[in-house]
Short mmCIF file of C-alpha atoms in Angstrom, two decimals:
data_model
loop_
_atom_site.label_atom_id
_atom_site.label_comp_id
_atom_site.label_asym_id
_atom_site.label_seq_id
_atom_site.Cartn_x
_atom_site.Cartn_y
_atom_site.Cartn_z
CA MET A 1 -19.41 -4.92 -34.93
CA ASN A 2 -21.75 -8.01 -35.28
CA ALA A 3 -22.11 -11.10 -37.59
CA GLU A 4 -24.04 -9.53 -39.70
CA ASN A 5 -22.46 -6.65 -39.79
CA PHE A 6 -19.54 -8.82 -40.54
CA ALA A 7 -22.07 -10.54 -43.23
CA LEU A 8 -22.52 -7.12 -45.25
CA CYS A 9 -19.09 -6.43 -44.95
CA GLU A 10 -18.17 -9.40 -47.51
CA LYS A 11 -20.20 -7.75 -49.92
CA ILE A 12 -17.65 -4.87 -49.72
CA VAL A 13 -14.31 -6.70 -49.43
CA SER A 14 -13.41 -10.15 -50.16
CA PRO A 15 -15.50 -12.34 -47.49
CA SER A 16 -11.52 -14.66 -47.00
CA TYR A 17 -10.32 -11.19 -45.36
CA ILE A 18 -13.51 -10.24 -43.69
CA ARG A 19 -13.58 -14.08 -42.39
CA GLN A 20 -10.17 -13.22 -40.51
CA GLY A 21 -11.17 -10.19 -39.52
CA LEU A 22 -13.92 -11.47 -37.68
CA GLN A 23 -11.45 -14.70 -36.36
CA ALA A 24 -8.98 -11.99 -34.64
CA HIS A 25 -12.52 -9.92 -33.52
CA ARG A 26 -13.69 -13.36 -31.81
CA THR A 27 -10.68 -13.65 -29.80
CA HIS A 28 -11.14 -10.41 -28.36
CA GLU A 29 -14.40 -11.40 -27.34
CA HIS A 30 -13.62 -14.79 -25.81
CA LEU A 31 -11.48 -13.50 -23.10
CA ILE A 32 -14.21 -10.20 -22.79
CA ARG A 33 -16.57 -13.35 -22.22
CA LEU A 34 -14.18 -15.86 -20.06
CA LEU A 35 -13.35 -12.25 -17.60
CA ILE A 36 -17.22 -11.43 -17.31
CA GLU A 37 -18.12 -15.48 -16.82
CA LYS A 38 -15.47 -16.22 -13.80
CA GLY A 39 -15.11 -13.13 -12.51
CA LYS A 40 -11.15 -14.05 -12.04
CA CYS A 41 -8.17 -12.02 -12.86
CA PRO A 42 -7.04 -14.20 -16.63
CA GLU A 43 -3.89 -16.29 -16.20
CA ASP A 44 -1.98 -14.28 -19.37
CA GLU A 45 -1.77 -10.40 -19.42
CA TRP A 46 -4.22 -9.13 -22.43
CA ASP A 47 -2.89 -6.41 -24.64
CA GLU A 48 -4.19 -3.25 -24.69
CA ASN A 49 -6.58 -3.86 -27.91
CA THR A 50 -7.89 -5.74 -25.44
CA ILE A 51 -8.25 -3.46 -22.64
CA GLU A 52 -9.71 -0.92 -24.52
CA LEU A 53 -12.30 -2.14 -25.96
CA PHE A 54 -13.34 -3.77 -23.23
CA LEU A 55 -13.85 -0.20 -21.45
CA HIS A 56 -15.09 1.34 -24.57
CA GLU A 57 -18.15 -1.29 -24.93
CA LEU A 58 -18.57 -0.79 -20.98
CA ALA A 59 -18.75 2.95 -21.19
CA ILE A 60 -20.90 2.72 -23.81
CA MET A 61 -23.77 1.00 -22.01
CA ASP A 62 -23.65 4.77 -19.90
CA SER A 63 -26.08 7.00 -20.46
CA ASN A 64 -24.17 9.90 -20.95
CA ASN A 65 -23.01 8.15 -23.78
CA PHE A 66 -26.37 6.98 -25.44
CA LEU A 67 -26.89 8.19 -28.89
CA GLY A 68 -29.93 11.25 -28.32
CA ASN A 69 -29.61 10.83 -24.64
CA CYS A 70 -31.53 14.07 -23.44
CA GLY A 71 -30.45 14.67 -19.87
CA VAL A 72 -32.10 17.20 -17.51
CA GLY A 73 -30.81 16.21 -14.02
CA GLU A 74 -28.36 17.47 -11.98
CA ARG A 75 -25.52 14.98 -12.86
CA GLU A 76 -26.21 14.03 -16.05
CA GLY A 77 -22.32 12.57 -16.35
CA ARG A 78 -21.69 16.01 -18.53
CA VAL A 79 -17.49 16.53 -18.94
CA ALA A 80 -16.35 20.07 -20.40
CA SER A 81 -12.64 19.31 -21.53
CA SER A 82 -13.06 16.28 -23.95
CA LEU A 83 -9.57 15.44 -22.63
CA VAL A 84 -10.84 14.95 -18.90
CA ALA A 85 -13.15 12.32 -21.15
CA ARG A 86 -10.66 10.02 -22.88
CA ARG A 87 -8.51 10.09 -19.60
CA HIS A 88 -11.39 8.03 -17.95
CA TYR A 89 -13.03 6.19 -21.30
CA ARG A 90 -15.63 8.40 -20.61
CA LEU A 91 -16.57 6.72 -17.37
CA MET A 92 -18.37 9.19 -16.01
CA HIS A 93 -20.95 8.29 -13.79
CA GLY A 94 -18.87 6.70 -10.73
CA ILE A 95 -19.85 3.66 -8.36
CA GLY A 96 -22.48 3.51 -6.14
CA ARG A 97 -25.50 5.32 -5.25
CA SER A 98 -25.91 7.95 -2.34
CA GLY A 99 -26.81 4.42 0.71
CA ASP A 100 -23.97 1.94 -0.65
CA ILE A 101 -20.44 2.41 -2.92
CA ALA A 102 -21.69 -1.04 -4.12
CA ALA A 103 -24.95 -0.65 -5.39
CA ILE A 104 -26.37 -0.77 -9.25
CA GLN A 105 -26.96 2.65 -11.02
CA PRO A 106 -29.88 2.55 -13.13
CA LYS A 107 -27.71 5.29 -15.32
CA ALA A 108 -24.68 3.66 -15.38
CA ALA A 109 -25.10 -0.01 -16.29
CA GLY A 110 -21.21 -0.20 -17.89
CA SER A 111 -19.67 1.75 -14.03
CA SER A 112 -21.94 -0.61 -12.39
CA LEU A 113 -20.52 -3.94 -14.32
CA LEU A 114 -17.14 -2.33 -13.82
CA ASN A 115 -16.98 -2.05 -10.92
CA LYS A 116 -18.54 -5.80 -10.29
CA ILE A 117 -15.66 -6.74 -12.42
CA THR A 118 -13.01 -5.19 -10.56
CA ASN A 119 -14.25 -6.28 -7.26
CA SER A 120 -14.47 -9.71 -8.39
CA LEU A 121 -10.64 -9.44 -9.81
CA VAL A 122 -9.59 -7.77 -6.93
CA LEU A 123 -10.81 -10.99 -4.76
CA ASP A 124 -9.24 -13.56 -6.20
CA ILE A 125 -5.76 -11.60 -6.53
CA LEU A 126 -5.63 -11.27 -2.33
CA ARG A 127 -6.52 -15.28 -2.24
CA ILE A 128 -4.29 -15.94 -4.89
CA ALA A 129 -1.79 -14.35 -2.70
CA GLY A 130 -1.84 -16.31 0.51
CA VAL A 131 -5.66 -15.53 2.58
CA ARG A 132 -7.41 -18.20 0.93
CA SER A 133 -10.74 -18.23 2.93
CA VAL A 134 -11.16 -14.39 2.50
CA SER A 135 -14.78 -13.97 1.29
CA SER A 136 -15.74 -10.76 0.01
CA CYS A 137 -13.92 -7.32 -0.61
CA PHE A 138 -14.81 -3.89 -2.05
CA VAL A 139 -12.16 -0.97 -3.74
CA VAL A 140 -13.10 1.52 -1.89
CA PRO A 141 -11.40 5.26 -3.45
CA MET A 142 -10.08 6.49 -0.48
CA ALA A 143 -6.51 6.01 0.89
CA THR A 144 -5.98 3.50 3.58
CA GLY A 145 -6.27 5.76 6.42
CA MET A 146 -9.82 6.89 5.92
CA SER A 147 -10.41 3.53 4.85
CA LEU A 148 -9.86 2.30 8.13
CA THR A 149 -11.73 4.97 9.57
CA LEU A 150 -14.53 3.94 7.53
CA CYS A 151 -14.49 0.79 9.08
CA PHE A 152 -14.16 1.79 12.55
CA LEU A 153 -17.69 4.22 11.55
CA ALA A 154 -19.38 0.58 10.57
CA LEU A 155 -18.01 -1.02 13.67
CA ARG A 156 -19.76 2.23 16.23
CA HIS A 157 -23.49 0.37 14.81
CA ARG A 158 -22.49 -2.91 16.44
CA ARG A 159 -20.82 -1.28 19.17
CA PRO A 160 -22.60 2.40 20.37
CA LYS A 161 -20.92 1.98 23.82
CA ALA A 162 -17.49 1.56 22.85
CA LYS A 163 -15.11 4.20 22.91
CA PHE A 164 -11.24 2.89 22.53
CA ILE A 165 -9.37 1.49 19.72
CA ILE A 166 -6.68 -0.59 21.01
CA TRP A 167 -3.72 0.17 19.22
CA PRO A 168 -0.24 -1.32 19.05
CA ARG A 169 2.11 1.55 18.26
CA ILE A 170 3.27 1.96 14.80
CA ASP A 171 4.45 5.23 13.51
CA GLN A 172 2.44 6.61 10.48
CA LYS A 173 0.51 9.27 11.35
CA SER A 174 -2.35 8.14 9.23
CA CYS A 175 -3.06 5.65 11.04
CA TYR A 176 -2.94 7.26 14.99
CA LYS A 177 -5.53 9.68 12.93
CA SER A 178 -7.89 7.55 11.74
CA MET A 179 -9.05 6.20 14.33
CA ILE A 180 -8.89 10.05 15.99
CA THR A 181 -11.40 11.16 12.88
CA ALA A 182 -13.67 8.46 13.47
CA GLY A 183 -14.14 9.93 16.98
CA PHE A 184 -12.78 7.08 19.08
CA GLU A 185 -9.70 6.91 21.95
CA PRO A 186 -6.84 5.36 20.38
CA VAL A 187 -4.72 3.60 23.65
CA VAL A 188 -1.41 2.77 22.44
CA ILE A 189 0.48 -0.09 23.40
CA GLU A 190 4.23 0.51 23.64
CA ASN A 191 6.19 -2.60 21.85
CA LEU A 192 8.74 -4.75 23.58
CA LEU A 193 12.08 -4.89 22.73
CA GLU A 194 13.28 -8.36 21.33
CA GLY A 195 17.02 -8.47 20.52
CA ASP A 196 17.28 -5.75 17.35
CA GLU A 197 13.13 -6.10 16.49
CA LEU A 198 10.10 -4.88 17.96
CA ARG A 199 6.89 -7.14 18.76
CA THR A 200 3.15 -7.18 19.83
CA ASP A 201 3.12 -6.53 23.90
CA LEU A 202 0.59 -8.90 23.97
CA GLN A 203 0.27 -9.03 27.85
CA SER A 204 -0.40 -5.88 28.03
CA VAL A 205 -3.17 -6.32 25.03
CA GLU A 206 -5.17 -8.71 26.92
CA SER A 207 -4.25 -6.52 30.36
CA LYS A 208 -6.51 -3.42 28.47
CA ILE A 209 -9.08 -4.52 27.14
CA GLN A 210 -9.30 -6.32 31.28
CA GLN A 211 -9.22 -2.69 32.50
CA LEU A 212 -11.60 -0.77 29.99
CA GLY A 213 -13.68 -3.81 29.83
CA ALA A 214 -14.35 -5.54 26.54
CA GLU A 215 -17.61 -3.51 25.81
CA ASN A 216 -16.35 -0.44 26.14
CA VAL A 217 -13.49 -1.33 23.77
CA LEU A 218 -14.47 -1.01 19.61
CA CYS A 219 -11.69 -3.36 18.92
CA VAL A 220 -8.01 -3.98 18.04
CA HIS A 221 -6.42 -2.02 15.38
CA SER A 222 -3.50 -4.11 14.55
CA THR A 223 -0.40 -3.93 11.35
CA THR A 224 0.88 -6.39 8.85
CA SER A 225 3.57 -4.45 7.20
CA CYS A 226 5.59 -1.77 8.41
CA PHE A 227 9.48 -0.02 8.65
CA ALA A 228 11.95 -2.49 10.59
CA PRO A 229 13.01 -2.35 13.08
CA ARG A 230 9.75 -2.89 13.94
CA ALA A 231 8.05 -6.56 13.37
CA PRO A 232 4.22 -7.27 11.68
CA ASP A 233 2.35 -7.95 15.16
CA ARG A 234 1.84 -11.37 16.52
CA LEU A 235 -1.91 -11.87 14.39
CA GLU A 236 -2.89 -15.06 15.42
CA GLU A 237 -2.37 -14.42 19.21
CA LEU A 238 -4.09 -11.04 18.91
CA ALA A 239 -6.94 -12.22 17.20
CA GLN A 240 -7.04 -15.39 19.85
CA ILE A 241 -7.14 -12.75 22.40
CA CYS A 242 -10.02 -10.77 20.35
CA ALA A 243 -11.97 -13.85 20.03
CA LYS A 244 -11.68 -14.53 24.27
CA TYR A 245 -13.32 -11.65 24.76
CA ASP A 246 -15.75 -10.91 21.91
CA VAL A 247 -13.64 -7.93 20.72
CA PRO A 248 -13.52 -6.86 16.73
CA HIS A 249 -10.24 -6.97 15.16
CA ILE A 250 -9.02 -4.62 12.42
CA VAL A 251 -6.00 -5.14 10.50
CA ASN A 252 -3.85 -1.97 8.87
CA ASN A 253 -2.11 -4.62 5.65
CA ALA A 254 -1.47 -1.90 4.28
CA TYR A 255 1.77 -3.40 1.22
CA GLY A 256 0.88 -6.26 2.87
CA VAL A 257 -0.72 -8.23 -0.38
CA GLN A 258 2.75 -7.82 -2.50
CA LEU A 259 3.85 -9.74 1.21
CA SER A 260 3.38 -13.48 1.77
CA LYS A 261 4.09 -13.46 5.12
CA CYS A 262 1.39 -10.65 5.76
CA MET A 263 -1.43 -12.41 3.72
CA HIS A 264 -0.28 -15.97 5.70
CA LEU A 265 -0.70 -14.30 8.98
CA ILE A 266 -3.58 -13.01 8.20
CA GLN A 267 -4.91 -16.18 6.29
CA GLN A 268 -3.59 -17.98 10.13
CA ALA A 269 -5.17 -16.00 12.07
CA ALA A 270 -9.02 -16.03 10.72
CA ARG A 271 -8.43 -19.57 11.48
CA VAL A 272 -7.42 -19.46 14.69
CA GLY A 273 -9.23 -16.66 16.02
CA ARG A 274 -10.87 -13.22 15.19
CA ILE A 275 -10.41 -10.40 12.07
CA ASP A 276 -13.17 -8.98 11.01
CA ALA A 277 -11.71 -6.78 8.41
CA PHE A 278 -7.83 -6.20 6.22
CA VAL A 279 -7.46 -3.02 4.94
CA GLN A 280 -4.68 -3.03 1.75
CA SER A 281 -3.55 0.80 -0.52
CA LEU A 282 -4.14 0.05 -4.09
CA ASP A 283 -0.61 2.02 -5.22
CA LYS A 284 1.42 0.05 -2.37
CA ASN A 285 -0.01 -3.49 -3.89
CA PHE A 286 -0.19 -3.01 -7.24
CA MET A 287 1.62 0.39 -9.01
CA VAL A 288 -2.02 2.30 -9.38
CA PRO A 289 -2.23 6.12 -8.46
CA VAL A 290 -2.49 7.08 -5.19
CA GLY A 291 -5.69 6.81 -3.75
CA GLY A 292 -7.47 3.66 -3.36
CA ALA A 293 -7.63 0.04 -1.21
CA ILE A 294 -9.31 -2.20 -1.05
CA VAL A 295 -11.54 -3.50 2.33
CA ALA A 296 -12.20 -7.21 2.71
CA GLY A 297 -12.72 -10.04 5.25
CA PHE A 298 -14.83 -12.81 6.10
CA ASP A 299 -17.90 -11.86 7.25
CA ASP A 300 -20.30 -10.60 4.20
CA ILE A 301 -22.44 -9.09 6.16
CA PHE A 302 -19.73 -6.85 7.81
CA ILE A 303 -18.17 -5.94 4.96
CA GLN A 304 -21.78 -4.40 3.08
CA GLU A 305 -22.18 -2.83 5.83
CA ILE A 306 -19.38 -0.63 5.61
CA SER A 307 -19.32 -0.40 2.46
CA LYS A 308 -23.17 1.32 3.23
CA MET A 309 -21.02 4.09 5.24
CA TYR A 310 -19.60 5.50 2.52
CA PRO A 311 -21.93 8.69 2.25
CA GLY A 312 -22.69 9.02 -1.81
CA ARG A 313 -21.74 7.69 -4.73
CA ALA A 314 -17.49 7.71 -5.75
CA SER A 315 -14.77 8.31 -8.38
CA ALA A 316 -14.47 4.89 -10.09
CA SER A 317 -10.65 5.59 -11.10
CA PRO A 318 -8.90 3.79 -8.86
CA SER A 319 -11.81 1.29 -9.86
CA VAL A 320 -10.59 1.45 -13.36
CA ASP A 321 -7.14 1.77 -12.63
CA VAL A 322 -6.27 -1.83 -10.62
CA LEU A 323 -9.18 -3.65 -13.69
CA ILE A 324 -6.72 -2.05 -16.58
CA THR A 325 -3.29 -3.51 -14.06
CA LEU A 326 -4.76 -6.72 -13.34
CA LEU A 327 -5.78 -7.47 -17.18
CA SER A 328 -2.47 -6.04 -18.29
CA LEU A 329 -0.43 -8.18 -16.13
CA GLY A 330 -2.70 -11.33 -15.53
CA VAL A 331 -1.80 -13.51 -12.65
CA ASN A 332 1.49 -15.00 -13.58
CA GLY A 333 2.93 -11.12 -14.35
CA TYR A 334 1.79 -10.34 -10.83
CA LYS A 335 3.25 -13.58 -9.50
CA ARG A 336 6.05 -12.60 -11.49
CA LEU A 337 6.64 -9.16 -9.86
CA LEU A 338 5.68 -10.40 -6.51
CA LYS A 339 8.79 -13.10 -7.01
CA GLU A 340 11.03 -10.68 -8.40
CA ARG A 341 10.41 -8.55 -5.07
CA LYS A 342 11.23 -11.28 -2.76
CA GLU A 343 14.90 -11.30 -4.54
CA MET A 344 15.81 -8.22 -4.51
CA PHE A 345 14.57 -8.14 -0.91
CA SER A 346 17.96 -11.09 -0.10
CA TYR A 347 20.08 -8.95 -3.00
CA LEU A 348 19.02 -5.17 -1.24
CA SER A 349 19.75 -7.30 2.52
CA SER A 350 22.80 -8.42 1.61
CA GLU A 351 24.18 -5.40 -0.06
CA ILE A 352 23.55 -3.39 2.75
CA LYS A 353 25.50 -5.97 5.62
CA LYS A 354 27.81 -5.69 3.52
CA LEU A 355 28.07 -1.75 3.22
CA SER A 356 26.99 -1.49 7.12
CA GLU A 357 30.40 -3.72 8.43
CA ALA A 358 32.22 -1.50 5.27
CA HIS A 359 31.73 1.85 7.65
CA GLY A 360 31.19 0.05 10.98
CA GLU A 361 27.76 -0.34 11.02
CA ARG A 362 25.30 -3.66 11.19
CA LEU A 363 22.53 -4.72 9.42
CA LEU A 364 19.29 -4.74 12.19
CA GLU A 365 18.83 -8.39 12.99
CA THR A 366 14.88 -8.31 12.31
CA PRO A 367 13.88 -11.81 10.95
CA ASN A 368 10.05 -11.26 10.94
CA ASN A 369 10.16 -7.99 8.78
CA PRO A 370 10.14 -9.47 5.35
CA VAL A 371 9.86 -5.92 3.67
CA SER A 372 11.77 -3.50 5.36
CA LEU A 373 15.68 -3.13 6.29
CA ALA A 374 17.19 -1.46 9.21
CA MET A 375 21.52 -0.46 9.20
CA SER A 376 22.70 1.46 12.67
CA LEU A 377 23.76 4.60 12.52
CA LYS A 378 26.17 4.61 15.22
CA LYS A 379 28.96 6.87 14.80
CA PHE A 380 27.11 9.23 13.71
CA HIS A 381 24.77 9.59 16.94
CA GLU A 382 28.07 9.43 19.33
CA ARG A 383 29.57 12.58 17.36
CA SER A 384 25.95 14.74 16.69
CA ASP A 385 22.15 14.41 16.35
CA ARG A 386 22.43 16.95 13.57
CA ALA A 387 24.94 13.96 11.42
CA VAL A 388 21.71 11.84 11.67
CA THR A 389 19.24 14.08 9.91
CA GLN A 390 22.48 15.53 7.50
CA LEU A 391 22.02 11.76 6.07
CA GLY A 392 18.65 11.59 4.83
CA SER A 393 18.72 15.08 3.22
CA MET A 394 21.80 14.33 1.45
CA LEU A 395 19.94 11.40 0.42
CA PHE A 396 17.22 13.51 -0.63
CA THR A 397 18.86 15.50 -2.50
CA ARG A 398 20.66 13.06 -3.98
CA LEU A 399 17.42 11.80 -5.77
CA VAL A 400 17.11 9.03 -3.33
CA SER A 401 13.69 8.68 -2.51
CA GLY A 402 11.93 6.43 0.07
CA ALA A 403 14.65 5.86 2.27
CA ARG A 404 14.74 7.16 6.51
CA VAL A 405 16.40 8.29 8.21
CA VAL A 406 15.40 7.66 12.24
CA PRO A 407 17.25 9.78 14.66
CA VAL A 408 16.96 8.98 18.57
CA GLY A 409 14.50 10.74 20.83
CA THR A 410 12.32 12.91 17.96
CA LYS A 411 9.18 13.50 19.76
CA GLN A 412 5.84 14.38 17.36
CA ASP A 413 2.02 16.04 18.89
CA ILE A 414 -0.60 14.03 16.96
CA ASN A 415 -4.04 15.50 18.36
CA GLY A 416 -3.00 16.23 21.66
CA TYR A 417 -0.84 13.06 22.22
CA THR A 418 3.60 12.99 22.09
CA PHE A 419 4.80 11.04 20.97
CA GLN A 420 8.24 9.71 21.88
CA GLY A 421 11.65 8.78 19.77
CA PHE A 422 8.89 9.18 16.87
CA MET A 423 9.57 6.68 13.45
CA SER A 424 11.20 4.34 16.03
CA HIS A 425 8.08 2.42 16.61
CA THR A 426 9.11 2.78 20.65
CA ASN A 427 9.96 5.82 23.31
CA CYS A 428 13.78 5.25 23.17
CA TYR A 429 14.95 2.71 20.65
CA GLN A 430 18.82 1.61 21.03
CA CYS A 431 20.35 3.70 18.38
CA PRO A 432 19.98 5.70 15.35
CA TYR A 433 19.56 3.61 12.09
CA LEU A 434 18.46 4.13 8.39
CA ASN A 435 15.35 2.25 6.60
CA ALA A 436 15.08 1.06 2.78
CA ALA A 437 12.76 -1.28 1.15
CA SER A 438 12.15 -4.05 -1.46
CA ALA A 439 8.76 -3.27 -2.79
CA ILE A 440 6.44 -4.58 -5.93
CA GLY A 441 8.41 -3.06 -8.82
CA ILE A 442 12.23 -2.77 -7.41
CA LYS A 443 14.68 -3.58 -9.73
CA LYS A 444 18.01 -4.61 -9.43
CA GLN A 445 19.59 -1.35 -10.60
CA ASP A 446 17.35 0.52 -8.09
CA VAL A 447 19.48 -1.16 -5.65
CA ASP A 448 23.34 -0.65 -7.15
CA LEU A 449 22.23 3.29 -7.55
CA PHE A 450 21.28 3.12 -3.78
CA ILE A 451 24.16 1.51 -2.60
CA LYS A 452 26.35 3.69 -4.15
CA LYS A 453 25.29 6.94 -2.67
CA LEU A 454 24.99 6.30 0.20
CA ASP A 455 28.25 4.68 0.44
CA LYS A 456 29.16 7.95 -1.18
CA CYS A 457 27.41 10.12 1.45
CA LEU A 458 28.78 7.60 4.27
CA LYS A 459 31.92 8.51 3.64
CA ILE A 460 31.94 12.41 3.12
CA LEU A 461 30.10 12.74 6.06
CA LEU A 462 32.16 10.73 8.22
CA LYS A 463 35.42 12.55 6.56
CA GLU A 464 33.48 15.96 7.62
CA LYS A 465 33.03 15.66 10.94
CA GLY A 466 36.00 14.37 11.48
CA ILE A 467 34.88 10.53 12.71
CA SER A 468 37.67 7.38 13.06
CA GLY A 469 37.32 5.27 10.91
CA ALA A 470 35.99 6.63 8.29
CA GLU A 471 37.36 5.68 4.83
CA MET A 472 39.47 7.72 2.45
CA GLU A 473 38.09 7.71 -1.12
CA THR A 474 39.90 6.36 -3.71
CA GLY A 475 39.20 5.97 -7.36
CA THR A 476 36.72 7.48 -9.23
CA ALA A 477 35.02 8.69 -6.22
CA MET A 478 37.87 11.36 -5.72
CA LEU A 479 37.16 12.32 -8.74
CA GLU A 480 33.40 13.15 -7.64
CA LYS A 481 34.78 14.22 -4.22
CA SER A 482 34.47 18.35 -5.72
CA SER A 483 30.62 17.38 -6.82
CA ASP A 484 29.42 15.47 -3.45
CA THR A 485 30.74 18.09 -1.61
CA ASP A 486 28.51 20.99 -3.28
CA MET A 487 25.91 18.98 -2.89
CA GLY A 488 26.62 18.14 0.75
CA GLN A 489 26.57 22.01 0.90
CA LEU A 490 24.03 22.44 -0.96
CA SER A 491 21.66 19.78 1.43
CA GLU A 492 22.45 22.06 4.86
CA THR A 493 21.70 25.75 2.43
CA VAL A 494 18.12 24.24 1.54
CA GLN A 495 17.39 22.98 5.21
CA ASN A 496 18.34 25.95 6.14
CA ASN A 497 16.80 28.35 3.93
CA LEU A 498 13.57 25.87 3.73
CA LYS A 499 13.72 25.45 7.28
CA ILE A 500 12.76 21.89 6.13
CA GLY A 501 12.72 19.85 9.08
CA ALA A 502 13.96 16.43 9.76
CA ASP A 503 10.50 15.01 9.85
CA MET A 504 10.20 16.25 6.49
CA VAL A 505 13.46 15.39 4.93
CA ASN A 506 13.08 11.51 5.88
CA GLN A 507 9.61 10.52 4.68
CA PRO A 508 9.14 8.20 2.30
CA VAL A 509 8.37 10.22 -1.41
#
């Protein structure tokens, strides 16, 4: 509806009513105009009607939605199911072209505009979150691991002789496989134990660069967000080492956007040293479906080189999802979620500390990890390794997702490399432990219910294993004893019959 159409409407319905409707329509259009004009995330959230109006107007700019369009090519945005079409707001052409994921599509002006605006909004959020000097970014429809692979492949053209990637150890399979998939040889640097916390061995990183020769090293692959007791890598010092030896530096910032500490580390490291690109997950930081990531950096040319490494067009779904989410939240809404997450981290920490002490365990001291906590499980390890993994399966069958129970001495082979003590980020950590994290979107009721269920599981296991110091169940816990025991037996039966491995039941869901 344009001004001319509204004028015609005044001949049908009372002009005063039409003018009121026109004013309301202009309010929506004003928000859309400001978005396109500034390219920044709005301060306040948009209502769903405005968001859907915007997406609809973008969609009708794509050729598959032109009235009277005649498509005779092999890819014309045809969709057999109207349900699928509605799910994607009829944005069927995806983003990019065969040579560049950021390129404009002649047949899809609306989708191309959506892609550009989404990248602009995400860049704005990265700056607001703490990396103020980031200059360029793009959304890629791949999860973090494959997005890291894309970065490594882009570096190959700059450093054709290099075949090694220096990697301070982080026990997540996708991190290791991202380097293998790109065709490089990971050089694993073991972490140093400082108190309870695992920190970056800077001396070993520098020595390895000298030993291999800087020209043979593709990059240093560091990590920010991670499971305790590992801490984020010493990013500033690594960045200085990379600058000293002229070695690129790629940072895995998987769920670091929500963590002010991690974003500050990236900002400071880029200021004092070298960071070529940092990669973060969309689902972990913005609460959208899995399948997208953000590749960002401080050199526009290099970020463009990475985007051109993506072969062919790409799905627009991750871009649409994060665009809708950011418009639904606005800057203020996103900041509120970050603030709530930080508050819940403190609350989760205090509750786990109290619970651990009540059971003769302790909350491990990991002051440099802003998202993940670890509680020791020494009593279980002293009696039986099986008791440690059984706790993980018991929590899983009680609908506790995301918690990780890490035994001592687990081995894991990944593409020919054997990790000793896998999941603990070191060959032999001092005790088994349980992980829990306070990530964006967590609520107080999540923490309370988790603590309640963990407490019950600990009491049941301690009593079953006859471990001294087990507290006797009283009151309500006694009434629930029967059903809890049944659930414990069910947990063991499920593991035995389905042969669920410890590494599976302890993985975050």
